[in-house]
C-alpha atoms as a printed R data frame, in Angstrom:
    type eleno elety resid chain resno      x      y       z
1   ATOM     1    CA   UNK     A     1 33.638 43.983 -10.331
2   ATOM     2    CA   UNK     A     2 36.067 44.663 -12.957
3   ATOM     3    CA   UNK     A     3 35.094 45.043 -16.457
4   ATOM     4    CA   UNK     A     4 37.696 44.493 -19.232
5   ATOM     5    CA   UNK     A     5 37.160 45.411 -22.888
6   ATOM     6    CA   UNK     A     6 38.613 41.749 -23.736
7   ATOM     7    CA   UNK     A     7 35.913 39.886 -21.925
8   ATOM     8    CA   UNK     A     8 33.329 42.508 -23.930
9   ATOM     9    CA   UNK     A     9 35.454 41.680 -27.192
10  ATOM    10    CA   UNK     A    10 35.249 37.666 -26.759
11  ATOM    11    CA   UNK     A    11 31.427 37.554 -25.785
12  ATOM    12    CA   UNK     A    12 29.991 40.110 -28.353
13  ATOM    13    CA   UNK     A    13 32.106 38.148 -30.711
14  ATOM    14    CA   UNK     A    14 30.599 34.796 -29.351
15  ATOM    15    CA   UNK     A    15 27.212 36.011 -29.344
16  ATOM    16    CA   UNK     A    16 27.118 37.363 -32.623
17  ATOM    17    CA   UNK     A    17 29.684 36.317 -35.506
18  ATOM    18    CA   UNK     A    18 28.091 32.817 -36.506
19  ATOM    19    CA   UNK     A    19 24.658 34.606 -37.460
20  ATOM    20    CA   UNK     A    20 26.019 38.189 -38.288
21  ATOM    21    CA   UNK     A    21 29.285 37.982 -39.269
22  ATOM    22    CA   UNK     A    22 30.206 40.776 -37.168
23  ATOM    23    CA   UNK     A    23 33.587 41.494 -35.102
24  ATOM    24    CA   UNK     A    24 33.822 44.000 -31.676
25  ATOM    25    CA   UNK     A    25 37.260 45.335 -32.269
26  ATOM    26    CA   UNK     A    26 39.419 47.681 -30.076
27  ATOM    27    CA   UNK     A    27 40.353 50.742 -32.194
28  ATOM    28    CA   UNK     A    28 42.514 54.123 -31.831
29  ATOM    29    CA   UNK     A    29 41.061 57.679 -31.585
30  ATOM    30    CA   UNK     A    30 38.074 57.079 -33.701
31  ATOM    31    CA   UNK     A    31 34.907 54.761 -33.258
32  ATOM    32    CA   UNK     A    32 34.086 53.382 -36.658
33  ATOM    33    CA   UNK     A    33 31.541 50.704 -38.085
34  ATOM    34    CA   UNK     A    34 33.175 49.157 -41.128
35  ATOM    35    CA   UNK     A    35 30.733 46.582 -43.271
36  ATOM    36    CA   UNK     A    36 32.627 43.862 -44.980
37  ATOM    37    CA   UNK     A    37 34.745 44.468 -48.138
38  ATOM    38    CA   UNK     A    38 36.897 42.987 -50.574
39  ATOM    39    CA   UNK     A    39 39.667 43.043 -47.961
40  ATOM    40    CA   UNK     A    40 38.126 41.732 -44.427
41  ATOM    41    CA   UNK     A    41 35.020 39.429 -44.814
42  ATOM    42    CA   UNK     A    42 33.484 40.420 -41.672
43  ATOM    43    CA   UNK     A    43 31.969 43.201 -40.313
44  ATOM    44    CA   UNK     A    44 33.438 45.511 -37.881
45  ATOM    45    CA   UNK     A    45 32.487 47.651 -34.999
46  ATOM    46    CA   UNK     A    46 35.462 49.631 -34.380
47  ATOM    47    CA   UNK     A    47 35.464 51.139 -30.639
48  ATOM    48    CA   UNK     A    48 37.964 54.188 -29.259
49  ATOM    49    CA   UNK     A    49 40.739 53.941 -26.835
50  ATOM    50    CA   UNK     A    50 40.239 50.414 -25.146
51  ATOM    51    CA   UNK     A    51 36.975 51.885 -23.134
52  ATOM    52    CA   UNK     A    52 34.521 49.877 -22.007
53  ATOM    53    CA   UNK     A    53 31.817 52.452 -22.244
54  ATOM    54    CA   UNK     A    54 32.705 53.178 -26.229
55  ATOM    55    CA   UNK     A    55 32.748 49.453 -26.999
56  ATOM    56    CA   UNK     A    56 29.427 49.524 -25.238
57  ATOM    57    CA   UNK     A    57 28.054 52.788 -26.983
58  ATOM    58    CA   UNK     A    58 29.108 51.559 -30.639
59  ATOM    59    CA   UNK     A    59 27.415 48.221 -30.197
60  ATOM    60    CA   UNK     A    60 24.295 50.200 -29.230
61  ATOM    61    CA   UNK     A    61 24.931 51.667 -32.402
62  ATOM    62    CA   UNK     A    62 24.652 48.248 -34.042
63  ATOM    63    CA   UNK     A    63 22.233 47.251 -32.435
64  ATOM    64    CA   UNK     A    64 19.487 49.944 -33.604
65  ATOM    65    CA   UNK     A    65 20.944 49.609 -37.399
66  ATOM    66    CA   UNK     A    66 18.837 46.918 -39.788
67  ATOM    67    CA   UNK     A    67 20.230 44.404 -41.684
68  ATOM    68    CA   UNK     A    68 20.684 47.451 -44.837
69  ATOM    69    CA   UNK     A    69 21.975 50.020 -42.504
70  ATOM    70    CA   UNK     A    70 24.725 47.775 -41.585
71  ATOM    71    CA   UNK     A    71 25.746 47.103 -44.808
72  ATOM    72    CA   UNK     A    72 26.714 51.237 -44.676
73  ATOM    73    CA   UNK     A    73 29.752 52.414 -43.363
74  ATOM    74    CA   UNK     A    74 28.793 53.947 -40.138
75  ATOM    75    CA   UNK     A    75 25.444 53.174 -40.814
76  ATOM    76    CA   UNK     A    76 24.863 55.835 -43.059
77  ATOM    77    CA   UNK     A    77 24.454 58.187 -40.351
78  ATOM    78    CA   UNK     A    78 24.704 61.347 -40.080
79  ATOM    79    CA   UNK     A    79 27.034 63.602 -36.857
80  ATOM    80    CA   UNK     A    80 27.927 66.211 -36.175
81  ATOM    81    CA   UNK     A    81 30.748 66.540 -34.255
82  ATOM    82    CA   UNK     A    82 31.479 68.226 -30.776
83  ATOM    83    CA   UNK     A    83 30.955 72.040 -31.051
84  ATOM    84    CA   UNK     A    84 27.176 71.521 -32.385
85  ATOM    85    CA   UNK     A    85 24.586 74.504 -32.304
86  ATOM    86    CA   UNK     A    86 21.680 73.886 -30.001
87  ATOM    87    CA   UNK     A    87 19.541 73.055 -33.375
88  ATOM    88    CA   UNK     A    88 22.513 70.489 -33.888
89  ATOM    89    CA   UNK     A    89 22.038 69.358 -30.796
90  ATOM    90    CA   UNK     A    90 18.471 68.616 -30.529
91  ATOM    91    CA   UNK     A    91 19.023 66.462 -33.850
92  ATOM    92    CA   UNK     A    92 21.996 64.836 -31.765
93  ATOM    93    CA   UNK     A    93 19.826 63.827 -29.149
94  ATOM    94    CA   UNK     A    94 16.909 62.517 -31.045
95  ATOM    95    CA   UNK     A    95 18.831 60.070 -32.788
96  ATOM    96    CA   UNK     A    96 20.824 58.849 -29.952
97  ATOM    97    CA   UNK     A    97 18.016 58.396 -27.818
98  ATOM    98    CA   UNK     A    98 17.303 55.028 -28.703
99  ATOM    99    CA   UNK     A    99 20.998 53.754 -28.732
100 ATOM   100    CA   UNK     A   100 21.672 55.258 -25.141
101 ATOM   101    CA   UNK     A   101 18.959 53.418 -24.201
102 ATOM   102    CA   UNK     A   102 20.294 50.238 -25.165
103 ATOM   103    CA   UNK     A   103 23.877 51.261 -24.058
104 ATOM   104    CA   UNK     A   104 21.914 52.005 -20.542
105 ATOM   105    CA   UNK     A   105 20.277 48.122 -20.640
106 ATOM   106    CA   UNK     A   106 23.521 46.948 -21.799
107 ATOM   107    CA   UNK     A   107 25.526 48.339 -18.714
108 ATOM   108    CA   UNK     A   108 22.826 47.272 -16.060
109 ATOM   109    CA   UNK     A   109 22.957 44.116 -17.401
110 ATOM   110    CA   UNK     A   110 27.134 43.951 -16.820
111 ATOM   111    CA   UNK     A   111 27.065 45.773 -13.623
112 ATOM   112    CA   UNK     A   112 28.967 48.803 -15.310
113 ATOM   113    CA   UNK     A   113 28.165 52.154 -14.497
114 ATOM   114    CA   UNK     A   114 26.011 54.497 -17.253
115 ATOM   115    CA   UNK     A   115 26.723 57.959 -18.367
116 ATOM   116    CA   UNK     A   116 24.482 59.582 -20.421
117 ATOM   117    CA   UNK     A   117 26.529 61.168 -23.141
118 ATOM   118    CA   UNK     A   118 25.144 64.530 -24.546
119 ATOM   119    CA   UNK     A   119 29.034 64.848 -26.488
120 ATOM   120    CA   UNK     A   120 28.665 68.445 -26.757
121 ATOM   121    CA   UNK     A   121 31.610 69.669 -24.677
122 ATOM   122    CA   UNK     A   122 32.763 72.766 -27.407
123 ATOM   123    CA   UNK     A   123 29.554 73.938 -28.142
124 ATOM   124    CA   UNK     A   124 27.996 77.167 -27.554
125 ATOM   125    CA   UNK     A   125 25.517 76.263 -25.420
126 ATOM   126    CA   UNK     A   126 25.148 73.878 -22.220
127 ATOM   127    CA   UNK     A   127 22.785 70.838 -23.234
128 ATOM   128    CA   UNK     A   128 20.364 69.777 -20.563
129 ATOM   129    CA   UNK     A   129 21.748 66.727 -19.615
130 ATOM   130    CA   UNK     A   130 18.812 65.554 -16.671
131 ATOM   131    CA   UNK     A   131 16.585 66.390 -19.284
132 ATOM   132    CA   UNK     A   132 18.323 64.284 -21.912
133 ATOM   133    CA   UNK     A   133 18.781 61.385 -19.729
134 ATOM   134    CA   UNK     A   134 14.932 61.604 -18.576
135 ATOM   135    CA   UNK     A   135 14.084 61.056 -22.861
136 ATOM   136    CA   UNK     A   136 16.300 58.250 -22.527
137 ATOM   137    CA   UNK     A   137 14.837 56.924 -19.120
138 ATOM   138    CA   UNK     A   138 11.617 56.743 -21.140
139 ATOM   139    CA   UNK     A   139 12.996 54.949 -23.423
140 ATOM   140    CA   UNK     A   140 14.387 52.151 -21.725
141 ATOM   141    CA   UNK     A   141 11.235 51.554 -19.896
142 ATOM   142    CA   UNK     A   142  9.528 51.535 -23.042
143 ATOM   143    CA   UNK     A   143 11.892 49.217 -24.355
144 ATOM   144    CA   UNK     A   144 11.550 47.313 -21.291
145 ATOM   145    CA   UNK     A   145  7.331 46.782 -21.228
146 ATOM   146    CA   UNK     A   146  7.719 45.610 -24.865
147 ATOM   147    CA   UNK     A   147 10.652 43.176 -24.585
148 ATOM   148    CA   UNK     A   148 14.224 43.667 -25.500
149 ATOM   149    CA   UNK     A   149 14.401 43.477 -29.460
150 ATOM   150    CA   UNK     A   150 16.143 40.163 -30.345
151 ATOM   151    CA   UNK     A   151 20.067 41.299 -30.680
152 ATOM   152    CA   UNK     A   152 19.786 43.250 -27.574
153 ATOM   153    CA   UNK     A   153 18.164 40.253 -25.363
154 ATOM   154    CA   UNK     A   154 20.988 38.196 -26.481
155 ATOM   155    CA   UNK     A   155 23.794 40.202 -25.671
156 ATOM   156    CA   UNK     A   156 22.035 41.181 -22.266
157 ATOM   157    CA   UNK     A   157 21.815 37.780 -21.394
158 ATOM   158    CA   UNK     A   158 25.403 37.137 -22.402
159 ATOM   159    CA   UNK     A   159 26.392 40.211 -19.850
160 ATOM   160    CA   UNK     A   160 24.228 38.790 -16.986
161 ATOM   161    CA   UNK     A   161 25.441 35.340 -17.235
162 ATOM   162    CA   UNK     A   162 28.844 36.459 -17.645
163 ATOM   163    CA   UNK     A   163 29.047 39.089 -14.885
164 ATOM   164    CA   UNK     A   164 26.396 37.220 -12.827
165 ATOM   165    CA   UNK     A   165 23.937 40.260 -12.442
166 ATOM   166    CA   UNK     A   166 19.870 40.042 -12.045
167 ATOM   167    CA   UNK     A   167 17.480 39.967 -14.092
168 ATOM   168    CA   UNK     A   168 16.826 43.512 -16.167
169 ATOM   169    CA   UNK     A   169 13.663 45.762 -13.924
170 ATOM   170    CA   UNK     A   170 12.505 48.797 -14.108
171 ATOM   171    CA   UNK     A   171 14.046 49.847 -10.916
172 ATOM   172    CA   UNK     A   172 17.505 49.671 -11.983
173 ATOM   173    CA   UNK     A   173 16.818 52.297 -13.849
174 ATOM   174    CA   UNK     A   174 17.108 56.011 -11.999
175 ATOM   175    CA   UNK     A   175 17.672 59.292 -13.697
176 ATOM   176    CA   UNK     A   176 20.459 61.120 -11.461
């Protein structure tokens, strides 16, 4: 199965820019959420490089912010970037465990492969990866007995229509 950022592009844009106002848009070096301005009446998740995975990662991102968090450019959040203590880290990780969780539902649900990303590659330390994917194995099963929150269900079922994969279980789900 191929997966092209274009056919990502055209059905998060679909799925979402009537209710939300809200554009998937390929980007350069940087990922960037941009909330509507004076200049472009639409909101924007800016993805890196044309990848797949990042277009999938940032909508995670999206998709965990509330209606006032995406007014914020980038959220408000706080990183970090690559080269983090192992205190930095740990905050790193429990903040991202919820979007790499919906990043993980998102890819089983388009047949694309899922990398947990710990994003740590200059730091002083070696994060525990197995152990960070386990937190976000949780997660998703968590997320799974409760039902998918709104904006995630309808994106998943956009991907599974699309890319004609099953319906989400808990089995498609392994730490490795």
């Amino acid at each position: 199965m191929t997966h092209q950022y274009e056919d990502l592009i055209r059905l998060f844009n679909q799925t979402f820019y009537a209710d939300y106002h809200t554009q998937l848009v390929l980007g350069g070096d940087e990922p960037i959420y941009l909330p509507a301005d004076d200049v472009t009446p639409y909101h924007r998740i800016i993805f890196a490089h044309g990848f797949y995975s990042s277009a999938l990662h940032e909508i995670s991102h999206w998709l965990v912010a509330g209606p006032k968090r995406r007014l914020l450019e980038d959220f408000g959040y706080w990183y970090e970037p690559d080269g983090r203590t192992q205190e930095e880290q740990a905050t790193f990780e429990a903040v991202e465990v919820r979007p790499q969780a919906y990043e993980w539902i998102l890819s089983v649900s388009a047949g694309f492969p899922f990398t947990v990303s710990c994003d740590n590659l200059n730091g002083e330390f070696e994060p525990d990866r197995v152990q960070f994917m386990t937190r976000v194995h949780r997660e998703v099963l968590s997320i799974l007995a409760a039902g998918l929150p709104t904006r995630v269900a309808m994106l998943s079922h956009a991907l599974q229509t699309f890319y004609n994969t099953p319906p989400l279980s808990a089995e498609q789900f392994i730490v490795k």
